[in-house]
Tab-separated table of C-alpha atoms and ligand atoms in Angstrom:
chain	number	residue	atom	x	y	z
A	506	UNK	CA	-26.731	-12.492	-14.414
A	507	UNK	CA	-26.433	-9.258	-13.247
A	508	UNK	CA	-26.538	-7.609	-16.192
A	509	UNK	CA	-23.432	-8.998	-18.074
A	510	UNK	CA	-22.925	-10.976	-20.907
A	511	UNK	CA	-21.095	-14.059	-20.979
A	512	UNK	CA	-18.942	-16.027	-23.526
A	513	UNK	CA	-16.180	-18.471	-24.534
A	514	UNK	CA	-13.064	-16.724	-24.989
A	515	UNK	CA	-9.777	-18.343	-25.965
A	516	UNK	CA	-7.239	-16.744	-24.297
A	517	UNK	CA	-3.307	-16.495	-24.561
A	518	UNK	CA	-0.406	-16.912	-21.771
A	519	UNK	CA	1.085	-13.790	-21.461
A	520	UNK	CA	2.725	-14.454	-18.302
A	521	UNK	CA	3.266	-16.700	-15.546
A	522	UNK	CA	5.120	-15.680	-12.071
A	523	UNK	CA	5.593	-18.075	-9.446
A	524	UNK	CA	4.861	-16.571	-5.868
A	525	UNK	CA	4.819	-19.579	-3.782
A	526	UNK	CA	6.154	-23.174	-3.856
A	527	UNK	CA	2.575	-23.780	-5.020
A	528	UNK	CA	0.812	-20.381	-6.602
A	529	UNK	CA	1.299	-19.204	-9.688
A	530	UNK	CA	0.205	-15.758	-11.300
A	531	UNK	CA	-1.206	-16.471	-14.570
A	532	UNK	CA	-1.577	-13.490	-16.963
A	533	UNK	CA	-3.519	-13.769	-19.677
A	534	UNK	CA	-3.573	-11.291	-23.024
A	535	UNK	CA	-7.492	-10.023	-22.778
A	536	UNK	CA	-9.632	-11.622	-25.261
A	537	UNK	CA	-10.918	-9.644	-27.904
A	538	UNK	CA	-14.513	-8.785	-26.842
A	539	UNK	CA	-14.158	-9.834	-23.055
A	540	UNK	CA	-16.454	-8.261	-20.998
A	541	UNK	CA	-16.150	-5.740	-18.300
A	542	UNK	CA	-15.969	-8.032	-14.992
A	543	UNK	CA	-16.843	-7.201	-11.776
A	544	UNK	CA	-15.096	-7.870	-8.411
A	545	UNK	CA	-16.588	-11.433	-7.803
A	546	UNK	CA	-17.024	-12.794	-11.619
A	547	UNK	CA	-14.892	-16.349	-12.096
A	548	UNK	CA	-14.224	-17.763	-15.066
A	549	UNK	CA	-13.953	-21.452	-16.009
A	550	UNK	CA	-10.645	-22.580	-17.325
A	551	UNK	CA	-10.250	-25.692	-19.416
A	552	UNK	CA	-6.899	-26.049	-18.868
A	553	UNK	CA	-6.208	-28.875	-21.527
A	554	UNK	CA	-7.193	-29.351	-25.182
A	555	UNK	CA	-7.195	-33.345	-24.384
A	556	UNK	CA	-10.386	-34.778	-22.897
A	557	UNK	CA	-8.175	-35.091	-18.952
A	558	UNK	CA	-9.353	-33.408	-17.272
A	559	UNK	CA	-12.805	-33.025	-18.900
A	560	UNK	CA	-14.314	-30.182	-16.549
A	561	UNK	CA	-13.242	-26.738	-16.935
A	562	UNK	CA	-11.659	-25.720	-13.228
A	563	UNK	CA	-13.278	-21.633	-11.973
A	564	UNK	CA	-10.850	-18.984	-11.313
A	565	UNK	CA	-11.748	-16.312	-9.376
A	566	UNK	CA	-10.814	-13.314	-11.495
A	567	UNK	CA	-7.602	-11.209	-9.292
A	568	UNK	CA	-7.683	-8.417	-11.925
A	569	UNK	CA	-9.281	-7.663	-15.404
A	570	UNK	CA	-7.099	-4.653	-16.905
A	571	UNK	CA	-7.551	-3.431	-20.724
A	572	UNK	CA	-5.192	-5.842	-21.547
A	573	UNK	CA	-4.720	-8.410	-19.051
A	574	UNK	CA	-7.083	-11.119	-17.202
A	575	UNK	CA	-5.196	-12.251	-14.481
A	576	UNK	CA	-5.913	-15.266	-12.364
A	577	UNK	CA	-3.661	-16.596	-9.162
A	578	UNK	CA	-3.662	-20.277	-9.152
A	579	UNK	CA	-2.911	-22.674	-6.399
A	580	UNK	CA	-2.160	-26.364	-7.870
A	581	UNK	CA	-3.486	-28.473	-5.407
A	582	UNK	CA	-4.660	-31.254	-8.422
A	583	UNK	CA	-4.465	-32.238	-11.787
A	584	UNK	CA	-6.167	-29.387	-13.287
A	585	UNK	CA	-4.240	-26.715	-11.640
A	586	UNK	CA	-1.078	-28.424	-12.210
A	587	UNK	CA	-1.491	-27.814	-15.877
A	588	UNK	CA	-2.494	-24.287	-15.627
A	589	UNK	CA	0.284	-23.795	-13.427
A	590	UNK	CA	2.377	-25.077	-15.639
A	591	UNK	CA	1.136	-22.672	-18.667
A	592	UNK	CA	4.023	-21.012	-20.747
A	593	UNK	CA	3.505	-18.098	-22.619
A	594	UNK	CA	2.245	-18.236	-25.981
A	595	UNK	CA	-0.311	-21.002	-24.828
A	596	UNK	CA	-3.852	-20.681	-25.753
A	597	UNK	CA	-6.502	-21.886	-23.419
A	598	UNK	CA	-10.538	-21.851	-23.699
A	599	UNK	CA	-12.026	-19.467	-21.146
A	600	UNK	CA	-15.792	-19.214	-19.966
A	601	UNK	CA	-16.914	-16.022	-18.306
A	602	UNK	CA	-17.090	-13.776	-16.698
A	603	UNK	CA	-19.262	-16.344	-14.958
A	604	UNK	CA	-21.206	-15.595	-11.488
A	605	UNK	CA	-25.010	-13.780	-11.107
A	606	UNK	CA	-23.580	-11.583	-8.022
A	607	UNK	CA	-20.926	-9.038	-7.167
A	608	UNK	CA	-19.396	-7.193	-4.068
A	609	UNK	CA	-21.667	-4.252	-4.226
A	610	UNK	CA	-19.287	-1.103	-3.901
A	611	UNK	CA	-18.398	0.310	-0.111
A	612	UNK	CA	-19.640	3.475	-1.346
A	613	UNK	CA	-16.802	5.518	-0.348
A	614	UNK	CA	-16.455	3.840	2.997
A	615	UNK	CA	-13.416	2.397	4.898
A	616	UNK	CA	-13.503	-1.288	4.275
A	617	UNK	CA	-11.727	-4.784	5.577
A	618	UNK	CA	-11.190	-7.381	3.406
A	619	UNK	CA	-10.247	-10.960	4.732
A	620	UNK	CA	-8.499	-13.754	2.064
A	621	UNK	CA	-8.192	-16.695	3.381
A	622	UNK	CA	-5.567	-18.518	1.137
A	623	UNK	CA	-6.284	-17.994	-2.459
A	624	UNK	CA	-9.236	-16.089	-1.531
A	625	UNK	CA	-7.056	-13.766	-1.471
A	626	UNK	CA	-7.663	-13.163	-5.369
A	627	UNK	CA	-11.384	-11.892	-5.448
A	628	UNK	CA	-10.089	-9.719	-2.376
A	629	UNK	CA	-7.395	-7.868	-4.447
A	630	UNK	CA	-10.011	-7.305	-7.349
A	631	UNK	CA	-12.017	-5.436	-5.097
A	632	UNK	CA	-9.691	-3.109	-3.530
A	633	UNK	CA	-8.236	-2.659	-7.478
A	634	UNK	CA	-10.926	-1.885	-8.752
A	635	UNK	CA	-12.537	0.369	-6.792
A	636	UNK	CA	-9.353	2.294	-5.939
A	637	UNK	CA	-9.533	2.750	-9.828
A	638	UNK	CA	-12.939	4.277	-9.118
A	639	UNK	CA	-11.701	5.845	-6.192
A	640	UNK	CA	-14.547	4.631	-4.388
A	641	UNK	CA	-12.674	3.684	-1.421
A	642	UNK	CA	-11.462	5.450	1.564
A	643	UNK	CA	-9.342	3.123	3.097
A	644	UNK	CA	-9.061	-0.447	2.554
A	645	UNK	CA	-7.161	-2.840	4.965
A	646	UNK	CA	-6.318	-6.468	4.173
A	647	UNK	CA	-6.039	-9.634	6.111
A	648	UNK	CA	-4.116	-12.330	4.784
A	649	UNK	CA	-4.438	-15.896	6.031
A	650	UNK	CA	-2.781	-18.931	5.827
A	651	UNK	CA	-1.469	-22.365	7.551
A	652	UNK	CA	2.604	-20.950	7.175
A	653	UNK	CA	4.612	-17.999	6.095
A	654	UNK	CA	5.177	-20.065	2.836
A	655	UNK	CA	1.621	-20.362	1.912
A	656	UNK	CA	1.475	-16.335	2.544
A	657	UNK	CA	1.427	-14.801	-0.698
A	658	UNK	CA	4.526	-12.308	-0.211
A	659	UNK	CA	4.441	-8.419	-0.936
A	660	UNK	CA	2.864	-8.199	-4.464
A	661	UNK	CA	-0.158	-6.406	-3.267
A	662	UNK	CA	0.990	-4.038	-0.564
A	663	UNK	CA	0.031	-1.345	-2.939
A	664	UNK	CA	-3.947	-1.866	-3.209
A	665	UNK	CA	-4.770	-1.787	0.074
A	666	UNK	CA	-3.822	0.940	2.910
A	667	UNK	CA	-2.289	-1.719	4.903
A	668	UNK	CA	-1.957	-5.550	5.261
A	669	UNK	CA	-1.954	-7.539	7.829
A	670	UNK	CA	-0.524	-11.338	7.750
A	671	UNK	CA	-1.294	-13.910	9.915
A	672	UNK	CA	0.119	-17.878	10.092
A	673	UNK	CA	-1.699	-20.567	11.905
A	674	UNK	CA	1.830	-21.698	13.070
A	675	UNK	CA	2.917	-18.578	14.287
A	676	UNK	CA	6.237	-18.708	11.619
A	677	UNK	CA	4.683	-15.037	10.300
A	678	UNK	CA	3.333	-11.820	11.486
A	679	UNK	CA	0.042	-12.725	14.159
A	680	UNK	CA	0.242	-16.258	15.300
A	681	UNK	CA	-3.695	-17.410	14.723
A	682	UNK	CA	-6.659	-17.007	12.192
A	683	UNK	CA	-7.240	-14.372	10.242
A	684	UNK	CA	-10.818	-13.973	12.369
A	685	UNK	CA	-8.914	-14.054	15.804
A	686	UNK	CA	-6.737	-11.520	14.224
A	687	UNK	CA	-9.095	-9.163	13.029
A	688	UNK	CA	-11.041	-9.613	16.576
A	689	UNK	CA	-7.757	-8.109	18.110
A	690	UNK	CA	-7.101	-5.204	15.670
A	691	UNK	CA	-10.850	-4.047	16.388
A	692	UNK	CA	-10.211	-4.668	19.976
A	693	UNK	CA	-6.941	-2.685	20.099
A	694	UNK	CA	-8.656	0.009	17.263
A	695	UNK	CA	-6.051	-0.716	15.425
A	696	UNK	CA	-8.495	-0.526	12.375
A	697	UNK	CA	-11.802	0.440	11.825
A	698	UNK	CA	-14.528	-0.026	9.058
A	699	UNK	CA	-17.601	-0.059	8.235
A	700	UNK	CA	-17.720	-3.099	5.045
A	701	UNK	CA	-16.450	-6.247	5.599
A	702	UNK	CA	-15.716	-8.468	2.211
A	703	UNK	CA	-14.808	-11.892	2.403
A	704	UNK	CA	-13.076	-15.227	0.747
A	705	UNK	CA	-12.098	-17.859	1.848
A	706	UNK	CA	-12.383	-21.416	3.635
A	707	UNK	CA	-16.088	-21.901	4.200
A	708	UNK	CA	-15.048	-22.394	8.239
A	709	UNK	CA	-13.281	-19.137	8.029
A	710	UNK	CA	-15.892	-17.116	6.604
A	711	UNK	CA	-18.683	-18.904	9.059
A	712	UNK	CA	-16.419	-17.772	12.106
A	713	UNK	CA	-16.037	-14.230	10.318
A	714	UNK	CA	-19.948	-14.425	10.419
A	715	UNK	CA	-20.716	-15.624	13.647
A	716	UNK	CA	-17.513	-13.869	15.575
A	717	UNK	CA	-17.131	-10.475	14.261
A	718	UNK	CA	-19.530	-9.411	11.733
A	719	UNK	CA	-21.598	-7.683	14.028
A	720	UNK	CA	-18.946	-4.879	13.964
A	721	UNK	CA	-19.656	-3.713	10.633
A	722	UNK	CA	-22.702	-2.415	8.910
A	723	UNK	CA	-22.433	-5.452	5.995
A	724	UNK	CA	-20.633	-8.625	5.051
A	725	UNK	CA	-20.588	-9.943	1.797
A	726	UNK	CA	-18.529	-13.246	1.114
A	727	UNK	CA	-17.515	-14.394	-2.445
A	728	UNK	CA	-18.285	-18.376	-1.780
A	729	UNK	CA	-16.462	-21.561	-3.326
A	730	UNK	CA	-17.638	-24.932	-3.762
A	731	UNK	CA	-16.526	-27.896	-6.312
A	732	UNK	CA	-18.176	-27.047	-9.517
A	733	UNK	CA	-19.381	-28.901	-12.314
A	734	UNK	CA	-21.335	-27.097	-14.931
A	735	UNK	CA	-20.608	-23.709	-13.598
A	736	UNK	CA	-23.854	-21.765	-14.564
A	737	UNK	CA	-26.841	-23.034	-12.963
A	738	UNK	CA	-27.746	-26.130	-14.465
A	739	UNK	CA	-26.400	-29.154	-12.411
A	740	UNK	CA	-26.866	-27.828	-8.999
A	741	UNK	CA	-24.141	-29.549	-7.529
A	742	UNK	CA	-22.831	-26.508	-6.021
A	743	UNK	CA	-25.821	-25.634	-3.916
A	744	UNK	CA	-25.614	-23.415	-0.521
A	745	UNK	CA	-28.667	-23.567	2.033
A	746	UNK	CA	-30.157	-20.176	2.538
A	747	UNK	CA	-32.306	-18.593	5.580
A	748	UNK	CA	-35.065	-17.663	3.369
A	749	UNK	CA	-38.415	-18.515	4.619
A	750	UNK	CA	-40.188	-19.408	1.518
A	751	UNK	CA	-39.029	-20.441	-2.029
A	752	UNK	CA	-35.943	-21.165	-2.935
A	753	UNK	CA	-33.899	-22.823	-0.058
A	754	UNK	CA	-31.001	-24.157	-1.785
A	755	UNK	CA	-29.045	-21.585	-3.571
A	756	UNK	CA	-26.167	-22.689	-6.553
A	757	UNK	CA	-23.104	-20.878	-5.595
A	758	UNK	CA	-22.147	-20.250	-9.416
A	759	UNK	CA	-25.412	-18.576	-10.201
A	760	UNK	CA	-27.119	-17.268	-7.366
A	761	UNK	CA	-23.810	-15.985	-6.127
A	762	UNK	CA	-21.136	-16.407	-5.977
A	763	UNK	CA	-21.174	-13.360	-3.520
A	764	UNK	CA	-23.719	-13.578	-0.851
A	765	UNK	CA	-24.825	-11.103	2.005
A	766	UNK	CA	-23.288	-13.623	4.637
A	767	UNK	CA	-26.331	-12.815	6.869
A	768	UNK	CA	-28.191	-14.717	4.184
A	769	UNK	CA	-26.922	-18.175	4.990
A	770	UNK	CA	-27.928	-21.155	7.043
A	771	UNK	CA	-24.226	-21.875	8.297
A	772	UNK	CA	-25.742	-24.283	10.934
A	773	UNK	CA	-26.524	-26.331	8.021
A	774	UNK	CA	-23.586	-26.147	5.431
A	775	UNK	CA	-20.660	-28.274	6.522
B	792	FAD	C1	-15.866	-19.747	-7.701
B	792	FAD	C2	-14.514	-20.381	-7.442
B	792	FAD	C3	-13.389	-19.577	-7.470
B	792	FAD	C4	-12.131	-20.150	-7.254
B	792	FAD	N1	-11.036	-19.325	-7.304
B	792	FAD	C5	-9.815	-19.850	-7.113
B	792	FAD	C6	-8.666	-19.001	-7.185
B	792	FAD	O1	-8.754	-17.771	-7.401
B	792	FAD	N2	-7.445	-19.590	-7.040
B	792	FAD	C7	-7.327	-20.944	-6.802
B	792	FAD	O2	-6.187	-21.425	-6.700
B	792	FAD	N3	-8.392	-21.751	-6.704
B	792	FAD	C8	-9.630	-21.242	-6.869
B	792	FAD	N4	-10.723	-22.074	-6.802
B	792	FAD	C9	-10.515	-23.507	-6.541
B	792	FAD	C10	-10.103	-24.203	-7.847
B	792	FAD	O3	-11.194	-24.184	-8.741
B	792	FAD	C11	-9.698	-25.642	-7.556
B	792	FAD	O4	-8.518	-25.630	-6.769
B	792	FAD	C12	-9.416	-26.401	-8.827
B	792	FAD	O5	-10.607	-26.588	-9.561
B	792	FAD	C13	-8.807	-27.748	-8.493
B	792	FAD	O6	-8.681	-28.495	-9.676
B	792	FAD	P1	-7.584	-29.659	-9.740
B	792	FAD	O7	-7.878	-30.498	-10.924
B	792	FAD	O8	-6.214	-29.089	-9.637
B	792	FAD	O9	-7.810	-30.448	-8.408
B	792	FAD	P2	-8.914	-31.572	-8.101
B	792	FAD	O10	-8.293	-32.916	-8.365
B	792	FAD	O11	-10.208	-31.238	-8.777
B	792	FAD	O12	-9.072	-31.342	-6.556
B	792	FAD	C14	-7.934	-31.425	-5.707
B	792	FAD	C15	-8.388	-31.151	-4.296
B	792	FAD	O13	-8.932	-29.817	-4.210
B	792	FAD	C16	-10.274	-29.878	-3.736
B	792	FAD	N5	-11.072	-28.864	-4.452
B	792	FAD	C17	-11.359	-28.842	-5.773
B	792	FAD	N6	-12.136	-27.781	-6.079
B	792	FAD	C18	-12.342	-27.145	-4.914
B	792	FAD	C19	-13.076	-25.992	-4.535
B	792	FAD	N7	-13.790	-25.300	-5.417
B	792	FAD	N8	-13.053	-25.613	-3.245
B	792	FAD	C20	-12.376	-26.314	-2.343
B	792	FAD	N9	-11.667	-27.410	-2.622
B	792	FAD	C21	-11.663	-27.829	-3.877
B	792	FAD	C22	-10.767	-31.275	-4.062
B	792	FAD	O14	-11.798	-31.675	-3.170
B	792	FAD	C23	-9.519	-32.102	-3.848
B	792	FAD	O15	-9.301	-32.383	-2.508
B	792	FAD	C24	-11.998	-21.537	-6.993
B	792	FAD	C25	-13.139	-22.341	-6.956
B	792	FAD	C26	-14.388	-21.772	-7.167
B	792	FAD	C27	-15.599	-22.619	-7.118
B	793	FES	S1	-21.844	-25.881	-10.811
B	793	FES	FE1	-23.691	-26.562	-11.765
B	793	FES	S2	-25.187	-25.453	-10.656
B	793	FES	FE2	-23.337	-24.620	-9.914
């Protein structure tokens, strides 16, 4: 898996912000020994020492600091209800960094990066970490969602050279997708790039595919699908993939989860 080891980590609560009626910033104090992550590593929570639930829930990881592994939660079930619900000085089991892919660098490129929702969390790794590197020139953000309170606020203006916002209902900043957005910012040259990096709703990043991508010299998409084992072995998480021979169903926790988005048979993933 490219490279990095993996492990089980147990981790402690050493924060928890609310941002949203429903997403929470969970900070964690870095486990001793926790690998170097890349942008597009998850990690698998189990967010309860009871049996309920009994499968750990992945986390795409929104920043790994020397001290901190931070992960932006939206509770939309059980599981994330109790992570949201974390206080500090909790200890929880953590598996990673999980994940046999990675947003290669832009290489010192200008670069657009579209979150849909909480995809919004691989997205601000990215830009993080590679303005640590300084292997960036400039970075712009689009931020998606259904309604101005699903948009996750100001708290990372800072990592990208500018953000953009859009609401499907109109009730903040461009009233439509983030893809018909980003259509009209290109259209207007209101930005220009040459990477596009993706996450999001799988209908989002298709239309980001199929609508737009041809504007940029690559697009790579960090992928999500419900996950069971989280490393290969079930393959309940499998994506179909344009590739003539061999493998033609491709597990989104292990063969990804970032994929050139070229590489997939959207016609035939609903
Ligand atoms: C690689 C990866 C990275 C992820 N990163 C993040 C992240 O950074 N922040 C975040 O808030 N969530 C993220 N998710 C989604 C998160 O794992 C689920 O929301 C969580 O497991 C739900 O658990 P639950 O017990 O609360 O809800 P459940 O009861 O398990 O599910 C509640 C509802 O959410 C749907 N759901 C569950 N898992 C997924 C999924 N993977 N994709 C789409 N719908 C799902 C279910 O179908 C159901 O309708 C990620 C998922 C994957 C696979
Ligand atoms: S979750 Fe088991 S193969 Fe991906």
């Amino acid at each position: 898996m490219a490279g990095i080891e993996k492990g089980l980590f147990r981790a402690e609560v050493a924060g928890n912000e609310k941002l949203s009626s429903a997403c929470r910033l969970i900070r964690f104090a870095r486990p001793e020994g926790f690998p170097d992550a890349k942008p597009g590593h998850f990690v698998a929570v189990r967010v309860n020492s009871s049996p309920v639930p009994l499968l750990r829930r992945p986390y795409s990881i929104m920043d790994l600091t020397e001290t901190e592994l931070v992960l932006l939660v939206k509770v939309v079930g059980p599981g994330s209800r109790l992570l949201g619900e974390a206080e500090v000085g909790d200890w929880m089991d953590i598996a990673g960094p999980l994940g046999g892919t990675v947003f290669p660098s832009p290489d010192g490129e200008d670069a657009v990066f579209v979150g849909g929702g909480t995809g919004l969390a691989p997205m601000i790794f990215a830009a993080r970490t590679w303005k640590r590197e300084k292997d960036s020139a400039n970075t712009y953000l689009i931020h998606g969602a259904a309604t101005s309170e699903e948009l996750l606020g100001t708290f990372c203006e800072e990592d990208f050279t500018k953000v953009f916002r859009s609401t499907m209902d109109g009730s903040e900043g461009f009233n439509g997708d983030a893809v018909s957005f980003l259509q009209s910012l290109l259209k207007d040259g209101a930005i220009s790039a040459s990477k596009l990096y993706s996450c999001g709703p799988a209908g989002m990043v298709k239309s980001l595919e199929l609508k737009v991508s041809t504007r940029f010299d690559s697009h790579y998409t960090s992928l999500e699908a419900v996950m069971a084992c989280g490393v290969g072995a079930c393959r309940g998480c499998t994506v179909p993939s344009r590739e003539e021979e061999g493998r033609k169903l491709m597990a989104v926790c292990s063969d990804g989860t970032v994929f050139d988005a070229s590489q997939i048979a959207w016609e035939d993933w609903e």
